[in-house]
Coordinates of C-alpha atoms in Angstrom, one line a residue:
M276 CA 101.1 68.9 113.3
P277 CA 97.9 69.9 111.3
D278 CA 97.9 69.7 107.4
V279 CA 98.2 73.4 106.8
R280 CA 99.7 74.5 103.3
F281 CA 101.2 77.9 102.8
E282 CA 101.2 78.1 98.9
N283 CA 98.5 80.7 98.9
L284 CA 100.2 82.8 101.6
L285 CA 103.4 82.6 99.6
V286 CA 101.8 84.1 96.5
I287 CA 100.1 86.9 98.4
S288 CA 103.4 87.7 100.4
V289 CA 105.1 87.9 97.0
V290 CA 102.5 90.2 95.7
A291 CA 102.8 92.3 98.8
V292 CA 106.6 92.8 98.0
L293 CA 106.1 93.6 94.3
A294 CA 103.3 96.2 94.8
P295 CA 105.5 98.9 96.6
L296 CA 108.5 97.9 94.4
L297 CA 106.5 98.8 91.3
I298 CA 105.5 102.1 92.8
G299 CA 109.2 102.7 93.8
F300 CA 110.5 102.1 90.4
A301 CA 107.8 104.4 88.8
P302 CA 107.1 107.1 91.3
R303 CA 105.3 109.2 88.8
L304 CA 102.4 106.9 88.9
R305 CA 101.5 108.3 92.3
I306 CA 99.3 105.3 92.9
P307 CA 98.8 104.1 96.7
S308 CA 100.2 100.6 96.9
V309 CA 96.9 99.5 98.4
V310 CA 95.4 99.7 95.0
I311 CA 98.1 97.8 93.3
E312 CA 97.7 95.2 96.0
I313 CA 93.9 94.7 95.4
V314 CA 94.2 94.8 91.7
A315 CA 97.0 92.2 91.9
G316 CA 94.8 90.1 94.1
V317 CA 92.2 90.0 91.5
V318 CA 94.7 89.0 88.9
V319 CA 96.1 86.1 90.8
G320 CA 92.7 85.1 92.2
P321 CA 90.0 83.0 90.8
S322 CA 88.6 85.7 88.6
V323 CA 91.8 85.7 86.3
L324 CA 94.7 83.4 86.7
G325 CA 93.5 81.3 89.7
W326 CA 96.7 81.1 91.4
V327 CA 95.4 81.9 94.8
H328 CA 92.4 80.8 96.9
I329 CA 91.4 82.0 100.4
D330 CA 92.4 79.1 102.6
L331 CA 92.7 78.9 106.5
P332 CA 96.1 80.6 107.0
V333 CA 95.2 83.5 104.6
Q334 CA 91.7 83.8 106.2
I335 CA 93.2 84.1 109.6
L336 CA 95.9 86.4 108.7
A337 CA 93.5 88.6 106.7
V338 CA 91.2 89.1 109.8
I339 CA 94.1 90.0 111.9
G340 CA 95.3 92.4 109.1
L341 CA 92.0 94.1 109.2
A342 CA 92.1 94.5 112.8
F343 CA 95.7 96.0 112.6
L344 CA 94.5 98.3 109.7
L345 CA 91.8 99.7 111.9
F346 CA 94.1 100.0 114.9
L347 CA 96.7 102.0 112.8
S348 CA 93.9 104.1 111.5
G349 CA 92.8 104.8 115.1
L350 CA 96.6 105.5 115.9
E351 CA 96.4 108.4 113.4
I352 CA 93.9 110.3 115.6
D353 CA 95.2 113.1 117.6
L354 CA 92.4 113.7 120.2
H355 CA 94.0 116.6 121.6
Q356 CA 93.6 118.5 118.2
L357 CA 89.9 117.7 118.1
G358 CA 87.6 120.6 119.4
G359 CA 86.3 124.0 118.7
P360 CA 84.5 125.1 115.4
I361 CA 86.2 122.5 113.3
L362 CA 84.9 119.5 115.4
L363 CA 81.4 121.0 115.4
K364 CA 81.5 121.4 111.5
S365 CA 82.9 118.0 111.1
V366 CA 80.0 116.5 113.0
L367 CA 77.5 118.7 110.9
G368 CA 79.3 117.5 108.0
Y369 CA 78.9 113.9 108.9
V370 CA 75.2 114.2 109.5
T371 CA 75.0 115.9 106.1
T372 CA 76.8 112.9 104.6
L373 CA 74.3 110.6 106.2
A374 CA 71.4 112.4 104.9
L375 CA 72.8 112.6 101.4
G376 CA 73.7 109.0 101.5
L377 CA 70.3 107.8 102.6
A378 CA 68.8 110.0 99.8
V379 CA 70.9 108.5 97.1
G380 CA 70.6 105.1 98.6
F381 CA 66.9 105.2 98.4
A382 CA 67.1 106.5 94.8
F383 CA 69.3 103.7 93.9
S384 CA 67.1 101.2 95.8
S385 CA 64.1 102.3 93.7
T386 CA 66.1 101.1 90.6
G387 CA 67.4 98.0 92.1
V388 CA 71.0 99.0 92.2
V389 CA 71.0 99.0 96.0
S390 CA 69.1 96.7 98.5
S391 CA 69.9 98.4 101.7
P392 CA 70.0 102.1 101.5
L393 CA 71.2 102.6 105.2
L394 CA 74.1 100.1 104.7
F395 CA 74.9 101.9 101.3
A396 CA 74.8 105.2 103.3
I397 CA 77.2 104.0 105.9
T398 CA 79.5 102.2 103.4
L399 CA 80.0 105.5 101.5
S400 CA 80.3 107.8 104.6
A401 CA 83.8 107.2 105.8
T402 CA 87.2 108.7 104.6
S403 CA 90.4 107.1 104.3
L404 CA 92.5 108.8 106.8
G405 CA 95.5 106.8 106.2
L406 CA 95.4 107.6 102.4
I407 CA 94.8 111.4 102.7
V408 CA 97.5 112.1 105.3
P409 CA 100.4 111.4 102.7
V410 CA 98.7 113.7 100.2
L411 CA 98.6 116.5 102.9
K412 CA 102.3 115.9 103.7
D413 CA 103.2 116.1 100.1
A414 CA 101.5 119.5 99.8
H415 CA 103.0 120.7 103.2
Q416 CA 99.5 121.2 104.6
L417 CA 99.4 118.6 107.2
T418 CA 99.6 121.1 110.2
G419 CA 97.9 123.9 108.4
R420 CA 94.3 125.0 108.3
V421 CA 93.5 122.7 105.3
G422 CA 95.2 119.6 106.8
Q423 CA 93.7 120.0 110.3
T424 CA 90.2 120.5 108.7
A425 CA 90.6 117.4 106.5
I426 CA 91.8 115.2 109.3
S427 CA 89.1 116.4 111.7
A428 CA 86.5 115.6 109.2
A429 CA 88.0 112.4 108.3
T430 CA 88.4 111.4 112.0
V431 CA 84.7 112.1 112.7
A432 CA 83.7 110.2 109.7
D433 CA 85.8 107.2 110.2
F434 CA 84.8 106.8 113.9
S435 CA 81.0 107.3 113.2
A436 CA 81.0 105.0 110.2
I437 CA 82.7 102.3 112.2
A438 CA 80.4 102.7 115.2
L439 CA 77.3 102.9 112.9
L440 CA 78.4 99.8 111.1
S441 CA 78.9 98.0 114.3
L442 CA 75.7 99.2 115.9
V443 CA 73.4 98.7 113.0
F444 CA 74.8 95.7 111.0
S445 CA 76.7 93.5 113.4
G446 CA 76.2 89.8 113.3
S447 CA 74.5 89.9 116.7
G448 CA 70.8 89.2 116.8
A449 CA 70.1 91.9 119.5
S450 CA 67.5 94.6 118.9
P451 CA 68.8 98.1 118.1
G452 CA 67.8 99.2 121.7
A453 CA 69.9 96.5 123.1
K454 CA 72.8 97.2 120.9
I455 CA 72.8 100.8 122.1
V456 CA 73.1 99.7 125.7
L457 CA 75.8 97.3 124.7
L458 CA 77.6 100.0 123.0
V459 CA 77.4 102.4 126.0
G460 CA 78.5 99.7 128.2
F461 CA 81.4 98.9 125.9
A462 CA 82.3 102.6 125.9
V463 CA 82.3 102.9 129.7
L464 CA 84.5 99.7 130.1
V465 CA 87.0 101.1 127.4
L466 CA 87.1 104.4 129.3
A467 CA 87.7 102.5 132.6
I468 CA 90.7 100.5 130.9
A469 CA 92.0 103.6 129.5
I470 CA 92.1 105.4 132.9
A471 CA 93.6 102.3 134.5
V472 CA 96.4 102.0 131.9
A473 CA 97.0 105.9 132.1
R474 CA 97.5 105.7 135.8
A475 CA 99.6 102.5 135.7
G476 CA 101.8 104.4 133.1
R477 CA 102.5 107.2 135.5
S478 CA 104.3 104.8 137.9
M479 CA 107.9 105.5 138.0
S480 CA 109.1 102.0 138.7
L481 CA 106.9 100.6 135.9
G482 CA 108.1 103.3 133.5
G483 CA 111.7 102.5 134.3
V484 CA 111.0 98.7 133.4
L485 CA 109.2 99.8 130.2
D486 CA 112.1 101.8 129.1
R487 CA 114.5 99.1 129.8
L488 CA 112.7 96.4 128.1
Q489 CA 111.2 98.3 125.1
D490 CA 114.2 97.8 122.8
T491 CA 115.2 94.3 123.9
T492 CA 113.8 91.0 122.6
A493 CA 110.9 91.7 125.1
Q494 CA 109.6 94.5 122.9
I495 CA 107.4 95.2 125.9
R496 CA 105.6 98.2 124.6
V497 CA 104.6 96.3 121.4
R498 CA 103.5 93.3 123.5
L499 CA 101.4 95.6 125.8
T500 CA 99.8 97.3 122.7
I501 CA 99.0 93.9 121.2
V502 CA 97.3 92.8 124.4
L503 CA 95.3 96.0 124.2
L504 CA 94.2 95.5 120.7
V505 CA 93.3 91.9 121.0
G506 CA 91.5 92.7 124.3
F507 CA 89.5 95.5 122.8
V508 CA 88.6 93.4 119.7
A509 CA 87.5 90.5 122.1
L510 CA 85.5 92.8 124.2
A511 CA 83.7 94.3 121.3
E512 CA 82.8 90.8 120.1
R513 CA 81.8 89.8 123.5
F514 CA 79.3 93.0 123.6
G515 CA 77.9 91.8 120.4
L516 CA 79.6 94.6 118.3
E517 CA 81.9 94.3 115.3
S518 CA 85.6 93.7 116.0
I519 CA 86.6 96.5 113.7
L520 CA 85.0 98.9 116.4
G521 CA 87.3 97.5 119.1
A522 CA 90.5 97.7 116.9
F523 CA 89.8 101.3 115.9
I524 CA 89.2 102.3 119.4
A525 CA 92.3 100.5 120.6
G526 CA 94.4 102.6 118.2
A527 CA 92.7 105.8 119.4
V528 CA 93.4 104.9 123.0
V529 CA 97.0 104.2 122.3
S530 CA 97.4 107.5 120.5
L531 CA 95.8 109.3 123.4
L532 CA 98.0 107.5 126.0
D533 CA 101.2 107.7 124.0
R534 CA 102.1 111.3 124.7
D535 CA 105.7 110.9 125.8
A536 CA 107.1 109.8 122.4
G537 CA 110.5 111.1 123.2
S538 CA 111.4 108.2 125.6
H539 CA 110.3 105.6 122.8
P540 CA 110.8 107.2 119.4
N541 CA 110.8 103.8 117.5
F542 CA 107.4 102.6 119.2
R543 CA 105.2 103.6 116.3
L544 CA 107.5 102.6 113.8
K545 CA 107.5 99.0 115.1
L546 CA 103.7 99.0 115.1
E547 CA 103.6 100.2 111.4
A548 CA 106.3 97.6 110.6
I549 CA 104.0 94.8 111.9
G550 CA 100.9 96.2 110.3
F551 CA 101.9 97.6 106.9
G552 CA 105.0 95.3 106.6
F553 CA 103.1 92.0 106.9
L554 CA 99.4 91.9 108.1
V555 CA 97.6 94.7 106.2
P556 CA 99.0 93.7 102.8
V557 CA 97.6 90.2 103.4
F558 CA 94.1 91.7 104.0
F559 CA 94.2 93.9 100.9
V560 CA 95.4 91.3 98.5
S561 CA 93.1 88.6 99.9
S562 CA 90.4 91.3 99.5
G563 CA 91.2 91.4 95.9
V564 CA 91.2 87.7 95.6
R565 CA 87.6 87.6 96.9
L566 CA 86.4 90.2 94.4
D567 CA 84.0 88.4 91.9
L568 CA 85.3 90.2 88.8
R569 CA 83.8 87.6 86.4
A570 CA 80.3 88.3 87.8
L571 CA 80.9 91.9 87.3
V572 CA 82.0 91.5 83.6
E573 CA 79.2 89.1 82.9
Q574 CA 76.8 92.0 83.9
P575 CA 77.1 95.1 81.9
S576 CA 74.6 96.9 84.2
A577 CA 76.8 96.2 87.1
I578 CA 79.9 97.8 85.3
L579 CA 77.8 101.0 84.6
R580 CA 77.1 101.1 88.4
V581 CA 80.7 101.8 89.2
P582 CA 80.9 105.4 87.8
L583 CA 77.5 106.1 89.4
I584 CA 78.7 105.1 92.7
L585 CA 81.9 107.1 92.3
V586 CA 79.7 110.1 91.7
A587 CA 77.5 109.2 94.5
L588 CA 80.6 109.0 96.8
L589 CA 81.8 112.4 95.5
L590 CA 78.4 114.0 96.4
I591 CA 78.0 112.3 99.7
R592 CA 81.3 113.0 101.0
G593 CA 82.2 116.2 99.0
I594 CA 79.2 118.4 99.5
P595 CA 79.6 118.5 103.3
A596 CA 82.9 120.3 102.8
L597 CA 80.9 123.4 102.1
W598 CA 80.5 123.7 106.0
F599 CA 84.1 124.7 105.9
S600 CA 83.9 127.2 103.1
S601 CA 83.7 130.2 105.3
A602 CA 87.0 129.3 106.8
L603 CA 88.6 128.2 103.6
G604 CA 89.0 129.6 100.0
R605 CA 87.1 128.0 97.1
R606 CA 90.3 126.1 96.1
D607 CA 90.9 124.6 99.6
T608 CA 87.2 123.8 100.1
L609 CA 87.3 121.8 96.8
A610 CA 90.5 120.0 97.9
V611 CA 89.0 119.1 101.1
A612 CA 85.8 117.9 99.4
L613 CA 87.9 115.7 97.2
L614 CA 90.0 114.4 100.2
Q615 CA 86.9 113.5 102.1
A616 CA 85.6 111.5 99.1
T617 CA 88.7 109.4 99.0
S618 CA 87.7 106.0 100.6
L619 CA 88.8 102.4 100.2
P620 CA 89.5 100.4 103.2
F621 CA 86.3 101.1 105.0
I622 CA 84.3 100.3 101.7
V623 CA 86.2 97.0 101.5
T624 CA 85.5 96.2 105.2
A625 CA 81.7 97.2 105.0
S626 CA 81.0 95.4 101.7
Q627 CA 82.6 92.2 103.0
I628 CA 80.4 92.5 106.3
G629 CA 77.4 93.1 103.9
V630 CA 78.4 89.9 101.9
L631 CA 78.8 87.9 105.0
T632 CA 75.3 89.2 106.6
G633 CA 73.5 88.7 103.3
R634 CA 72.7 92.4 102.8
I635 CA 74.9 93.0 99.7
S636 CA 75.6 90.6 96.7
A637 CA 79.0 89.7 95.8
V638 CA 78.6 91.7 92.6
S639 CA 77.4 94.8 94.5
A640 CA 80.4 94.5 96.8
T641 CA 82.7 94.3 93.7
T642 CA 81.2 97.4 92.4
L643 CA 81.5 99.4 95.6
V644 CA 85.1 98.4 95.9
C645 CA 85.8 99.3 92.2
A646 CA 84.3 102.7 92.9
G647 CA 86.5 103.1 95.9
L648 CA 89.6 102.2 94.0
L649 CA 88.7 104.9 91.3
S650 CA 88.3 107.4 94.2
V651 CA 91.8 106.6 95.4
L652 CA 93.2 106.9 92.1
I653 CA 91.4 110.2 91.0
F654 CA 90.6 112.3 93.9
P655 CA 93.9 112.6 95.8
S656 CA 95.7 113.7 92.7
I657 CA 93.4 116.4 91.9
A658 CA 93.3 117.6 95.5
L659 CA 97.2 117.6 95.4
G660 CA 97.2 119.7 92.3
L661 CA 94.7 122.3 93.8
L662 CA 96.7 122.5 97.0
R663 CA 99.8 123.3 95.0
Q664 CA 98.3 126.1 93.3
P665 CA 98.1 129.8 94.6
Q666 CA 95.3 130.4 97.1
D667 CA 92.2 132.3 95.6
V668 CA 91.3 135.6 96.9

């Protein structure tokens, strides 16, 4: 048996348990557990206490946790709800986001704050769909006009940001033109697989077997979903794209195919239990462990960048909400702007890819993640307060 030690994973697992317990005992904090997990990772990591280091078991589980996080994000997408004017405005909003992001990125680049304006723009162009959905639920706006607008905008932003990151900044050495061809080929193959799975799902005999085995030790629906997730991740890597694109699309495909939830009501709960109960917290805590907080503290100029990036995030993702102002009131438009500017998981992912590819320094990655942490702490709370107020006339 290989000499593998689990002390680091044990500490991370304990942190993953304590984070939601802390919030449970202090519900008025209204802080997402992901923030506690990342901050706790910083504390137990080399930057502060030095109790945890990223070894092989943690590294492997963190990569799988990232894939599952993107898969669960894709699972949140309801493709049947996308369409019409909201989808068009969401696309226009994302184009506006990229334009603003490039403008801010080049401005920061001229002062030495940013080395890659395009990567900066893409990193700040996504919205944390998994973080804004609970806010909309608390405000009883999830199925209303505000909720559908925010979810549509977040869906377009998340998918576009992941696709662009994979297309432009993947580790593949292929040219941009070749990457576009590979992306189209990947999309065609995914579509073919989705159609084949959908046709197989209509088989009465297969459906009967799935229903019979879904809640036994076979957990057949979960196993089939894992095969689809791993298959799409492997397929994306084979096409020279980022694995996160395959994971996200796998979630979207499962969401599209999973229309008969009445026959398997616990299916998504099981997937969330695997992801949020084990794998995803490992990714977030280990992300905190990786943050180079000492370098950030040692460079006062880097600390000053954090509020600048936070403001940039609000402008880049908030201003495009004006596309919805004709359909929403001023209050709801501002709330959607704040929700759109709430971003953390993708910032963590993109900054890590930037560090691995040499396009972002460790200090810059830390400033980006810190700004994302502040966006999660500040923007949803303000948006929730606005949504609970009477609508303006």
